[in-house]
Short mmCIF file of C-alpha atoms in Angstrom, two decimals:
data_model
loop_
_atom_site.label_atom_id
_atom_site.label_comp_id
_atom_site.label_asym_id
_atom_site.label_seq_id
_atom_site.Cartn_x
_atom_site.Cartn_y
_atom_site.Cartn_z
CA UNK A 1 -0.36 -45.52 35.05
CA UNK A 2 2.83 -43.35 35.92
CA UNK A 3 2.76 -42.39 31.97
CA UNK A 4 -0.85 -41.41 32.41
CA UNK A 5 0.01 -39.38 35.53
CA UNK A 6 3.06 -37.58 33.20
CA UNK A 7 0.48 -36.80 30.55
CA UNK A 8 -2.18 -35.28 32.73
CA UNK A 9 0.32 -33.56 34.84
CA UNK A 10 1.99 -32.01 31.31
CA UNK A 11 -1.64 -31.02 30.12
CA UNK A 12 -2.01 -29.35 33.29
CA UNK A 13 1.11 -27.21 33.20
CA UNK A 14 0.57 -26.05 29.09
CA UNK A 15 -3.17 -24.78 30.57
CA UNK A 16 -1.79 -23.08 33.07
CA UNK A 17 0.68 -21.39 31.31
CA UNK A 18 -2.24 -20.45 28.55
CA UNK A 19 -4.41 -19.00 30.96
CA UNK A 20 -1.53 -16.77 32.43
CA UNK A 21 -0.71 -15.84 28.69
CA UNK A 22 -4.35 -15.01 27.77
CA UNK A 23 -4.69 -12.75 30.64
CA UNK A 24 -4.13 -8.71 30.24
CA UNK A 25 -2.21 -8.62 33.46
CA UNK A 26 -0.78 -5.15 31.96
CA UNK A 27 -4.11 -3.87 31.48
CA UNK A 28 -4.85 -0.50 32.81
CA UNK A 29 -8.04 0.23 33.62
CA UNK A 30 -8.67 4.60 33.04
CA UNK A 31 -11.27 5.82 35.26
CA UNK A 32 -14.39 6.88 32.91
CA UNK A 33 -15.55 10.60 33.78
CA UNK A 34 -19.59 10.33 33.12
CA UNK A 35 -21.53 7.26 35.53
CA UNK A 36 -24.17 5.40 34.47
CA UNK A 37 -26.46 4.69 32.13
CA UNK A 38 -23.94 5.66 29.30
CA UNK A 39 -23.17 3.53 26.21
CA UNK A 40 -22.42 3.75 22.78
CA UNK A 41 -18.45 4.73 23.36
CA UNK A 42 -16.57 5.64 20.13
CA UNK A 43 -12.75 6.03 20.18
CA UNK A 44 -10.77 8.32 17.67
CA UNK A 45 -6.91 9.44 17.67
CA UNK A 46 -5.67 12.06 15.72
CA UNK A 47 -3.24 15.22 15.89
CA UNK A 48 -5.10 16.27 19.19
CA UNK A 49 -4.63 12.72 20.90
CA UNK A 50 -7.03 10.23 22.08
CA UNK A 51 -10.88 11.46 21.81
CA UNK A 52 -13.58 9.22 22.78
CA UNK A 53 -17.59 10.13 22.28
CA UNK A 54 -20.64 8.47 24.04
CA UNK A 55 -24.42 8.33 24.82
CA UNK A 56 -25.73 9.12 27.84
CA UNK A 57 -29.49 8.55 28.98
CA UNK A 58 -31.12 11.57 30.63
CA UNK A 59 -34.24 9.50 31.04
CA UNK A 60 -36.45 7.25 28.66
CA UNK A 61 -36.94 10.18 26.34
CA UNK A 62 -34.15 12.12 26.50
CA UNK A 63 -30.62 11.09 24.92
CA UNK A 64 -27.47 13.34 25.06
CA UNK A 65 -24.10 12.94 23.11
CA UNK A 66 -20.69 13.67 24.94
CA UNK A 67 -16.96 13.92 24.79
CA UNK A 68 -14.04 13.78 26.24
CA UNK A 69 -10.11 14.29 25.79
CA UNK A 70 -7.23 12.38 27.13
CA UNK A 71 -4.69 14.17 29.35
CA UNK A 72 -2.10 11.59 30.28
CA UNK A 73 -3.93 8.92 31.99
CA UNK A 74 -7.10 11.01 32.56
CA UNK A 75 -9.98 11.63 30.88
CA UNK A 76 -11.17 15.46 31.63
CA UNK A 77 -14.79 16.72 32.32
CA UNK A 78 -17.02 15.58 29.65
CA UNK A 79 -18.39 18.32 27.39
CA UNK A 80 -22.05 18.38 25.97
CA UNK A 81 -22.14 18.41 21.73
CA UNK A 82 -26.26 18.05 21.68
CA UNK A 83 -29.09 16.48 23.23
CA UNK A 84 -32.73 15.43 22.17
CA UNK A 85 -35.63 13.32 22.86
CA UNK A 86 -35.85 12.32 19.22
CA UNK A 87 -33.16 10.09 18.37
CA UNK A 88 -32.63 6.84 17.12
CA UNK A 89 -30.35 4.70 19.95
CA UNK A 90 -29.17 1.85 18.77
CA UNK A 91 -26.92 -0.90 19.85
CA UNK A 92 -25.49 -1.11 16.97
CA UNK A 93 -25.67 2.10 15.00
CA UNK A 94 -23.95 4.38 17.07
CA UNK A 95 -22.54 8.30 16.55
CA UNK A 96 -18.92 9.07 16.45
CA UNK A 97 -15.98 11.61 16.53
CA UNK A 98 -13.40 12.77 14.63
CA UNK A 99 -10.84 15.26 14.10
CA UNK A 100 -8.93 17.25 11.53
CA UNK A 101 -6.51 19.16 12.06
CA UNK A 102 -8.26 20.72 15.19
CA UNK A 103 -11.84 20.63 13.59
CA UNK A 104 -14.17 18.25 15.08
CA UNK A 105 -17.41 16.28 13.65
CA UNK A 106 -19.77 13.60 15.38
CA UNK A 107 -22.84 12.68 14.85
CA UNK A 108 -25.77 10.94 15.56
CA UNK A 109 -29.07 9.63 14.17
CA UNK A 110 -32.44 11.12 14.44
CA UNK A 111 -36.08 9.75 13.88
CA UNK A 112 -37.75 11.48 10.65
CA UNK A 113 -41.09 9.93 11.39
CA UNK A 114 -43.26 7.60 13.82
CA UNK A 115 -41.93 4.48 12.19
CA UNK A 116 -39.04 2.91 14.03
CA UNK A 117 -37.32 2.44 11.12
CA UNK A 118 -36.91 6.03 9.58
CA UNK A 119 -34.07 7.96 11.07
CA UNK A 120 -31.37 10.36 9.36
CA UNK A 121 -27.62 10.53 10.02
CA UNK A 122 -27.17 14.11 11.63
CA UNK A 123 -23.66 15.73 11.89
CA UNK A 124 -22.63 17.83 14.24
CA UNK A 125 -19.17 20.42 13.48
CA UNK A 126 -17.01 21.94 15.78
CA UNK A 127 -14.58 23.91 13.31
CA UNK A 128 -10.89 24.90 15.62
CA UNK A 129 -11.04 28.09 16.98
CA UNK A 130 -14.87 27.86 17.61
CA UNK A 131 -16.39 27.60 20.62
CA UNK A 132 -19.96 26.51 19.78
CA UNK A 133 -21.13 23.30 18.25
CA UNK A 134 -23.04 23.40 14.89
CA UNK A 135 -25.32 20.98 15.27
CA UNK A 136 -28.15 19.02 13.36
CA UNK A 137 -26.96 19.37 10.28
CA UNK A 138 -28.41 16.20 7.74
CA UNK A 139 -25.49 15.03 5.73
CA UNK A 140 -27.86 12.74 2.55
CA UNK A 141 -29.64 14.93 0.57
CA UNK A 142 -32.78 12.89 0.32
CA UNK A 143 -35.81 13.34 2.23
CA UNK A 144 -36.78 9.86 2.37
CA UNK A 145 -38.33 8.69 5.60
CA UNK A 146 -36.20 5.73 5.80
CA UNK A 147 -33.22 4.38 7.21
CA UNK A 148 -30.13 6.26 6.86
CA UNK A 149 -27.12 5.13 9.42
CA UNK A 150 -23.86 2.93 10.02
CA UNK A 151 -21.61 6.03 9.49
CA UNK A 152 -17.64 5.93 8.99
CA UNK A 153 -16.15 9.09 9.25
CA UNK A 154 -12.30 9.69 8.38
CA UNK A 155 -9.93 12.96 8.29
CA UNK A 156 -9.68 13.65 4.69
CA UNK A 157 -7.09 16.02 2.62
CA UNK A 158 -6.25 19.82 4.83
CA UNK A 159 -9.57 20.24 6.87
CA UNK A 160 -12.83 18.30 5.46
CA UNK A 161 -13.65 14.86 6.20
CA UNK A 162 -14.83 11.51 4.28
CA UNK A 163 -18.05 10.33 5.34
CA UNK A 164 -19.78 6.55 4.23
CA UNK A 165 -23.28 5.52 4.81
CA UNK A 166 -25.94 3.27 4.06
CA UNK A 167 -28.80 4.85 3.11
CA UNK A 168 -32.37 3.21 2.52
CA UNK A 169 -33.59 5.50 -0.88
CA UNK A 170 -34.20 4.33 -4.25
CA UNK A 171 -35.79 1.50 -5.66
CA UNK A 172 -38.26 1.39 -3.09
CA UNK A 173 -35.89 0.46 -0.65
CA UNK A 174 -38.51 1.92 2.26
CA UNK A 175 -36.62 0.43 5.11
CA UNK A 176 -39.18 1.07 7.83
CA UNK A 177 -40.02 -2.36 7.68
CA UNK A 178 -37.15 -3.21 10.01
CA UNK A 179 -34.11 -4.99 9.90
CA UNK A 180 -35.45 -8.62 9.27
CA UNK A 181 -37.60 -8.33 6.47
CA UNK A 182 -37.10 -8.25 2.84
CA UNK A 183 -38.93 -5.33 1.89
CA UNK A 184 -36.32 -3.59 0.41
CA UNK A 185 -32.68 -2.82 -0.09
CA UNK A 186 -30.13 -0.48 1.40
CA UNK A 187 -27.59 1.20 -0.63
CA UNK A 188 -23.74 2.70 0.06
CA UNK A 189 -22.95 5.98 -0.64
CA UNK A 190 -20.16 8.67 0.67
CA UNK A 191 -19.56 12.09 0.51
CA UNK A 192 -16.77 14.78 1.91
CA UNK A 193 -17.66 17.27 4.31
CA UNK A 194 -15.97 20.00 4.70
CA UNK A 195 -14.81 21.99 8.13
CA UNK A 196 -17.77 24.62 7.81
CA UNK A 197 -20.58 21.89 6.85
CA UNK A 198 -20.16 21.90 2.82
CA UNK A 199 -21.09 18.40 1.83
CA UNK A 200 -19.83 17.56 -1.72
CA UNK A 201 -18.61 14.70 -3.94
CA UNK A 202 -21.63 12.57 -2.90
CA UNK A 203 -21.87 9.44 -4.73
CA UNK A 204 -23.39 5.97 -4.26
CA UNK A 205 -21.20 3.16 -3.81
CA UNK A 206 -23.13 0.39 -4.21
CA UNK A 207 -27.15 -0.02 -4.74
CA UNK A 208 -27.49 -3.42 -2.28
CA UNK A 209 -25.87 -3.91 0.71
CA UNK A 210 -26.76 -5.74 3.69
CA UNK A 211 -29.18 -4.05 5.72
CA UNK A 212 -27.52 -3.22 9.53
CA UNK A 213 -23.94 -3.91 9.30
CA UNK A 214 -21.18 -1.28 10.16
CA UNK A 215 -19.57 0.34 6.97
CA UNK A 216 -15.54 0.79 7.55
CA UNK A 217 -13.29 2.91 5.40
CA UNK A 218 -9.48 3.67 5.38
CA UNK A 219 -7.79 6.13 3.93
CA UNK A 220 -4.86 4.82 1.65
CA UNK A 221 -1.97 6.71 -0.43
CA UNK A 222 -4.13 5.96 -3.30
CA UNK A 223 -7.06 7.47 -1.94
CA UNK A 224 -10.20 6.63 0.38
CA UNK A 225 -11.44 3.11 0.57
CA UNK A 226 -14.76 1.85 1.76
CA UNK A 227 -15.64 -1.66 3.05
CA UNK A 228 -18.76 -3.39 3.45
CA UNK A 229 -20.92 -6.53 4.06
CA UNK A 230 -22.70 -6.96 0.21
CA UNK A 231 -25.80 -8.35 -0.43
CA UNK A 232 -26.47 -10.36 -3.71
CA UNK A 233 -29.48 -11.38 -5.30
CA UNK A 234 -28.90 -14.89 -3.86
CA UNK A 235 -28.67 -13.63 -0.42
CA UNK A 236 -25.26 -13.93 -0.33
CA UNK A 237 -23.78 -10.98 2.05
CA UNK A 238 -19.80 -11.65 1.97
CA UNK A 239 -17.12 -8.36 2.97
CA UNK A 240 -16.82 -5.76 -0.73
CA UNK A 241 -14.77 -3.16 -0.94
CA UNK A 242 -14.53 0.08 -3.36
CA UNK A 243 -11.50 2.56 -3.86
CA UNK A 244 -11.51 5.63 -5.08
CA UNK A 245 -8.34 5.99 -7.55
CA UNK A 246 -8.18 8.67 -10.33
CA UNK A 247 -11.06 10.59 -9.41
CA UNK A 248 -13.44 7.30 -10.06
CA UNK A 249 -14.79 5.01 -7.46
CA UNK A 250 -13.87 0.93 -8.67
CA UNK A 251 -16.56 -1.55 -9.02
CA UNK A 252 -17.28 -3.29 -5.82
CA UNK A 253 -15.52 -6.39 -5.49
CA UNK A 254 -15.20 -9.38 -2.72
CA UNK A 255 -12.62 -9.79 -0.68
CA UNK A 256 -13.03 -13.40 -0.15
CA UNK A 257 -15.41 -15.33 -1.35
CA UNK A 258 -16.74 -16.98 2.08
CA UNK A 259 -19.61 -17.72 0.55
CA UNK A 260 -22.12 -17.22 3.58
CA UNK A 261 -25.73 -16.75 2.22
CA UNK A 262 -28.02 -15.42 5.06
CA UNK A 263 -31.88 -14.13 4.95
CA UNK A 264 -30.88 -11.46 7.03
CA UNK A 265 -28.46 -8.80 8.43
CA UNK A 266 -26.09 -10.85 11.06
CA UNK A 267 -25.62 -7.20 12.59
CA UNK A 268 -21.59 -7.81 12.41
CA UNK A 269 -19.63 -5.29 10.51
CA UNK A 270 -16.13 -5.10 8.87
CA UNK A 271 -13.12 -2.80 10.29
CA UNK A 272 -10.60 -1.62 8.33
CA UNK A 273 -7.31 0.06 8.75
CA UNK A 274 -4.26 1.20 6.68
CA UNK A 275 -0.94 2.96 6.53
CA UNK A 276 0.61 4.30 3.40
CA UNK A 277 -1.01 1.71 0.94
CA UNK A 278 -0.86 -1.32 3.88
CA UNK A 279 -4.50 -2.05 4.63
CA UNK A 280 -5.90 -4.70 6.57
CA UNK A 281 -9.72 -5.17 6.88
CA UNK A 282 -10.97 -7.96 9.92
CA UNK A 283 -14.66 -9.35 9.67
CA UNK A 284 -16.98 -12.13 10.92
CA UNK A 285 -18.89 -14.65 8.76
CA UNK A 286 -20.78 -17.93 9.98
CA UNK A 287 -20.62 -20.10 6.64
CA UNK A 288 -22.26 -23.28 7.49
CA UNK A 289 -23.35 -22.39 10.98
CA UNK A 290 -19.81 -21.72 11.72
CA UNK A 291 -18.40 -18.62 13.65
CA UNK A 292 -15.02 -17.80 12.57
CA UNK A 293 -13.27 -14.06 12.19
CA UNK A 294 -10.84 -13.35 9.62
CA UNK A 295 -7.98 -11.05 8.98
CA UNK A 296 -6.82 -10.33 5.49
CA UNK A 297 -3.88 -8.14 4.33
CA UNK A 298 -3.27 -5.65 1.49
CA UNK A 299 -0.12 -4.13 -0.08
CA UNK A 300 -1.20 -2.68 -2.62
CA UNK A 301 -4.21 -0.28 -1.33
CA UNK A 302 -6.63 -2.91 -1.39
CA UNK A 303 -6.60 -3.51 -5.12
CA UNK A 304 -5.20 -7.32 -3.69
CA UNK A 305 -5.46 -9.69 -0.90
CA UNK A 306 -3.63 -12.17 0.90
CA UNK A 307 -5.63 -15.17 1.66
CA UNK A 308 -8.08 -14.66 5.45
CA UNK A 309 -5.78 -15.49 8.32
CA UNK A 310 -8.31 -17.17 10.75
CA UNK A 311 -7.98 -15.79 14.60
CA UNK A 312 -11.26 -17.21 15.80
CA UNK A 313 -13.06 -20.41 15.42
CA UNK A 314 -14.17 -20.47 18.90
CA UNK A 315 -18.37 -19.63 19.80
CA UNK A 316 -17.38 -16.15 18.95
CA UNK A 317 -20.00 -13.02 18.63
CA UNK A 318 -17.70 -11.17 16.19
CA UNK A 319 -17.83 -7.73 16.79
CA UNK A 320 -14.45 -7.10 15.54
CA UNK A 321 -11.78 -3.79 15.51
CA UNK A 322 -8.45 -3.71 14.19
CA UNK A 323 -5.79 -1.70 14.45
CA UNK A 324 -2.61 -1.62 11.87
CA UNK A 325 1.14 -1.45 13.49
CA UNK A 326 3.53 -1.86 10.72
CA UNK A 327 2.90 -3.10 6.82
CA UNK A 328 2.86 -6.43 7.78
CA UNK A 329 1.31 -6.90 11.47
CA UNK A 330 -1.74 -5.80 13.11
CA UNK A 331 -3.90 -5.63 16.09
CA UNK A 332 -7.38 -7.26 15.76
CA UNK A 333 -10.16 -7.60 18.41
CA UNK A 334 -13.51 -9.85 18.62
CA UNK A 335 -15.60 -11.16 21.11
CA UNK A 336 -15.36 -14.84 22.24
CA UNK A 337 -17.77 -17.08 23.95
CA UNK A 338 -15.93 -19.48 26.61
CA UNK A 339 -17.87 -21.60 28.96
CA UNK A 340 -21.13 -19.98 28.77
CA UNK A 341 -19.13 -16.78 29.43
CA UNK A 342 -18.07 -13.78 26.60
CA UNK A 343 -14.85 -12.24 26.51
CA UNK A 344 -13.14 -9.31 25.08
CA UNK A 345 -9.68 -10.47 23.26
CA UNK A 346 -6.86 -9.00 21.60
CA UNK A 347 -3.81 -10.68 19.39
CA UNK A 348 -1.36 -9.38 17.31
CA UNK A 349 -1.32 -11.17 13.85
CA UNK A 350 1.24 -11.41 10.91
CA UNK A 351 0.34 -10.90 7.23
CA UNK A 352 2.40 -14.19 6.69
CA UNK A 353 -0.05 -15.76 8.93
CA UNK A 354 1.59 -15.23 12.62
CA UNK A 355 -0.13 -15.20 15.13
CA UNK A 356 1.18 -14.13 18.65
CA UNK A 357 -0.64 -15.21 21.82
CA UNK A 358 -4.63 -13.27 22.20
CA UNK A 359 -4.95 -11.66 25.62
CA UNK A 360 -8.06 -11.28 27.62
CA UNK A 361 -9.23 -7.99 28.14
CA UNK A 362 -12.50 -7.83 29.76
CA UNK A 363 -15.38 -10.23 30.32
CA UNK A 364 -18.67 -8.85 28.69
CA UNK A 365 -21.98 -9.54 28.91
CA UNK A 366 -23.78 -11.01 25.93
CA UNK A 367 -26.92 -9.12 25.06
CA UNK A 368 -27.05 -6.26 22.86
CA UNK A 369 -26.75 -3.50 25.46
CA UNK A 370 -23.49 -4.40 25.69
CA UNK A 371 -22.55 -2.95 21.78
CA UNK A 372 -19.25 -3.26 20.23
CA UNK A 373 -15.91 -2.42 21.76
CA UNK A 374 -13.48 -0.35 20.70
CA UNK A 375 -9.69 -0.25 20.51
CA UNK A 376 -7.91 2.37 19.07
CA UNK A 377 -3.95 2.85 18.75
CA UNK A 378 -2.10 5.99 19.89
CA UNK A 379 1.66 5.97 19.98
CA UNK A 380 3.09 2.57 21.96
CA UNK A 381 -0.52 1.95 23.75
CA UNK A 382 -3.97 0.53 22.60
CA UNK A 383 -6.68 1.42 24.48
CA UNK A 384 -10.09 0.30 24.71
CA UNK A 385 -13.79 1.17 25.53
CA UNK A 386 -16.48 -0.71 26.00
CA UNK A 387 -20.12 -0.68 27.84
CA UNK A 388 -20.45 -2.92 30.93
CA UNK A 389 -23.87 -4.20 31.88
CA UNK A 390 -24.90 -4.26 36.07
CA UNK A 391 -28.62 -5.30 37.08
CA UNK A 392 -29.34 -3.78 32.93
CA UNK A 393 -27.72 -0.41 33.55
CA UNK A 394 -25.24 0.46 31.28
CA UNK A 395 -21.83 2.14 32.00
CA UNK A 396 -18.76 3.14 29.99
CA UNK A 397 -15.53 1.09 30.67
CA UNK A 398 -12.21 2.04 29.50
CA UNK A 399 -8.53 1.10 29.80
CA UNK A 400 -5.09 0.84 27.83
CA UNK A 401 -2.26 -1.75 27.58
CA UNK A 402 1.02 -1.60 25.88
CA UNK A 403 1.57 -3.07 22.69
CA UNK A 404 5.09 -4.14 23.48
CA UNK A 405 3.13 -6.73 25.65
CA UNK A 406 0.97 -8.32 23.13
#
């Protein structure tokens, strides 16, 4: 009995400790400068610090597409990029914003016909020095009236930017017959866009791909690199990646072979992120009913992988970011379920298969409203945005935490 008592009262010590590890007591919450119903958040650093873009709901019809800066620990007023009562909103196909070298692009996705389906990927450019917002320009050159979406946007050579896509043309791929069916297939392409709106070097990537999941890219010392979920003719929809080297973009190839054949999109993108020719890439599968998210490490540009570090093997949802701190180590994020209850999480992780302790840094709600989070790194601090859901009304949520306390 007294060994029994030991046990128990040992158990009960290592789970407290745990929960006081898990928990982002050094989490600092940033107050968010726009109300409610907003969503959608999108974080970018760059030269001009910490940017962050979102949706806000003027009423049922009416959508509009903001920004804001950070200023030490502040965000300042938002600023209006566009509005309209013809978008496409989506949980998870959301706009974005980036910036390079003081010239800014977002954009956003708007309907092309009745069908709820058939949307194009609008961009929006704010080149430095300029004052007014250039806005609606279409960045495929089709005129389709499919789906066009999942955008990755990167800072690319002196001014332009790298832009990915999937887009639903070709080989009757007419995607207005929604995300479930089998109607037709979506394809990858990219393009570079240039500071005053010149689209060029448009190319497709890959001619199946899984429907609705996020695209990623990086940009490596060897040049751009896309990642993606694929889609074989056996249903099979594992993470692919393409690099552009020497002017030529590489056959798609997996990552890992997870081997998780699906008859439809699980909605749960890749991320990606690199430094010099260091890229790691995070993702979610469910092979054999089983949730698990992966990290996987390059050294070479992506040309090679380690072997998928496991994080997650919990209930989780996925919806994965990642951030990259030195060659070796990185920052990934996911969503967990715990006790009927879904939480945000964080952990630093070691290409040599280290993992350091995940800490907790929100509690989310489950359904869709609730989109994916995002962490971005700037100098010694991550930060994070995310939507939070009260009585179905959606509003922004951001903080930061330092790293040297992961």
């Amino acid at each position: 009995m007294e060994n029994i008592t030991k046990v128990v009262a040992l158990l009960m010590l290592v789970l407290a400790v745990s929960c006081k590890q898990d928990k982002a007591d050094t989490l600092t919450s940033i107050p968010f400068p726009d109300g409610e119903e907003t969503s959608l958040p999108y974080l970018f650093s760059g030269i001009e610090g910490l940017m962050m873009s979102w949706v806000k709901m003027v009423n049922d019809s009416t959508a509009q597409l903001k920004y804001s800066r950070l200023e030490g620990s502040n965000w300042v007023p938002p600023k209006l990029i566009v509005e309209g009562t013809d978008w496409f909103v989506n949980w998870a196909d959301f706009p974005s914003i980036t910036e390079n070298n003081g010239n800014l692009l977002t954009h956003f996705l708007e309907k092309s016909s009745k069908e709820t389906f058939s949307y194009d990927v609008k961009l929006n450019l704010l080149p430095k020095g300029v004052t007014q917002w250039r806005n609606g320009l279409q960045l495929h050159n089709d005129s389709t009236k499919t789906e066009h979406g999942f955008v990755s946007v990167l800072p690319y050579q002196e001014d332009s930017f790298f832009v990915a896509w999937l887009d639903g043309r070709g080989s009757g791929a007419s995607m207005n017959h929604g995300h479930d069916s089998h109607g037709g297939s979506m394809s990858i392409r990219a393009a570079t866009v240039s500071s005053d709106g010149t689209i060029s070097n448009e190319s497709q990537l890959d001619a199946k791909t899984c429907d609705c999941c996020q695209t990623t890219a990086a940009i490596t010392d060897n040049g751009p690199i896309v990642i993606y979920r694929d889609r074989s003719d056996e249903e099979v929809r594992d993470i692919a990646i393409t690099r552009y080297v020497n002017g030529q973009w590489t056959t798609p190839k997996i990552i890992h072979e997870d081997g998780w054949k699906i008859n439809g999109c699980p909605v749960n993108g890749p991320k990606a992120d690199a430094k010099g020719n260091s890229l790691v890439v995070t993702w979610f599968t469910g092979v054999n009913n089983k949730p698990v998210v992966n990290v996987a490490f390059s050294t070479d540009g992506g040309e090679n992988f380690g072997e998928p570090i496991q994080v997650s093997g919990l209930e989780t949802l996925g919806r994965v970011d990642v951030a990259i701190l030195e060659s070796n180590m990185a920052v990934v994020s996911w969503v967990d379920t715990e006790n009927g209850k879904n939480y945000l999480k964080a952990m630093k992780v070691e290409s040599s298969g280290k993992m350091y302790t995940p800490v907790l840094v929100t509690e989310m709600d489950p359904v869709r409203k609730s989109g994916f989070p995002q962490m971005e790194k700037l100098d010694d601090k991550l930060y994070f945005a995310w939507t939070d859901i009260l009585e179905d009304i959606g509003s922004v949520k951001t903080a930061f935490i330092s790293i040297s306390s992961l």
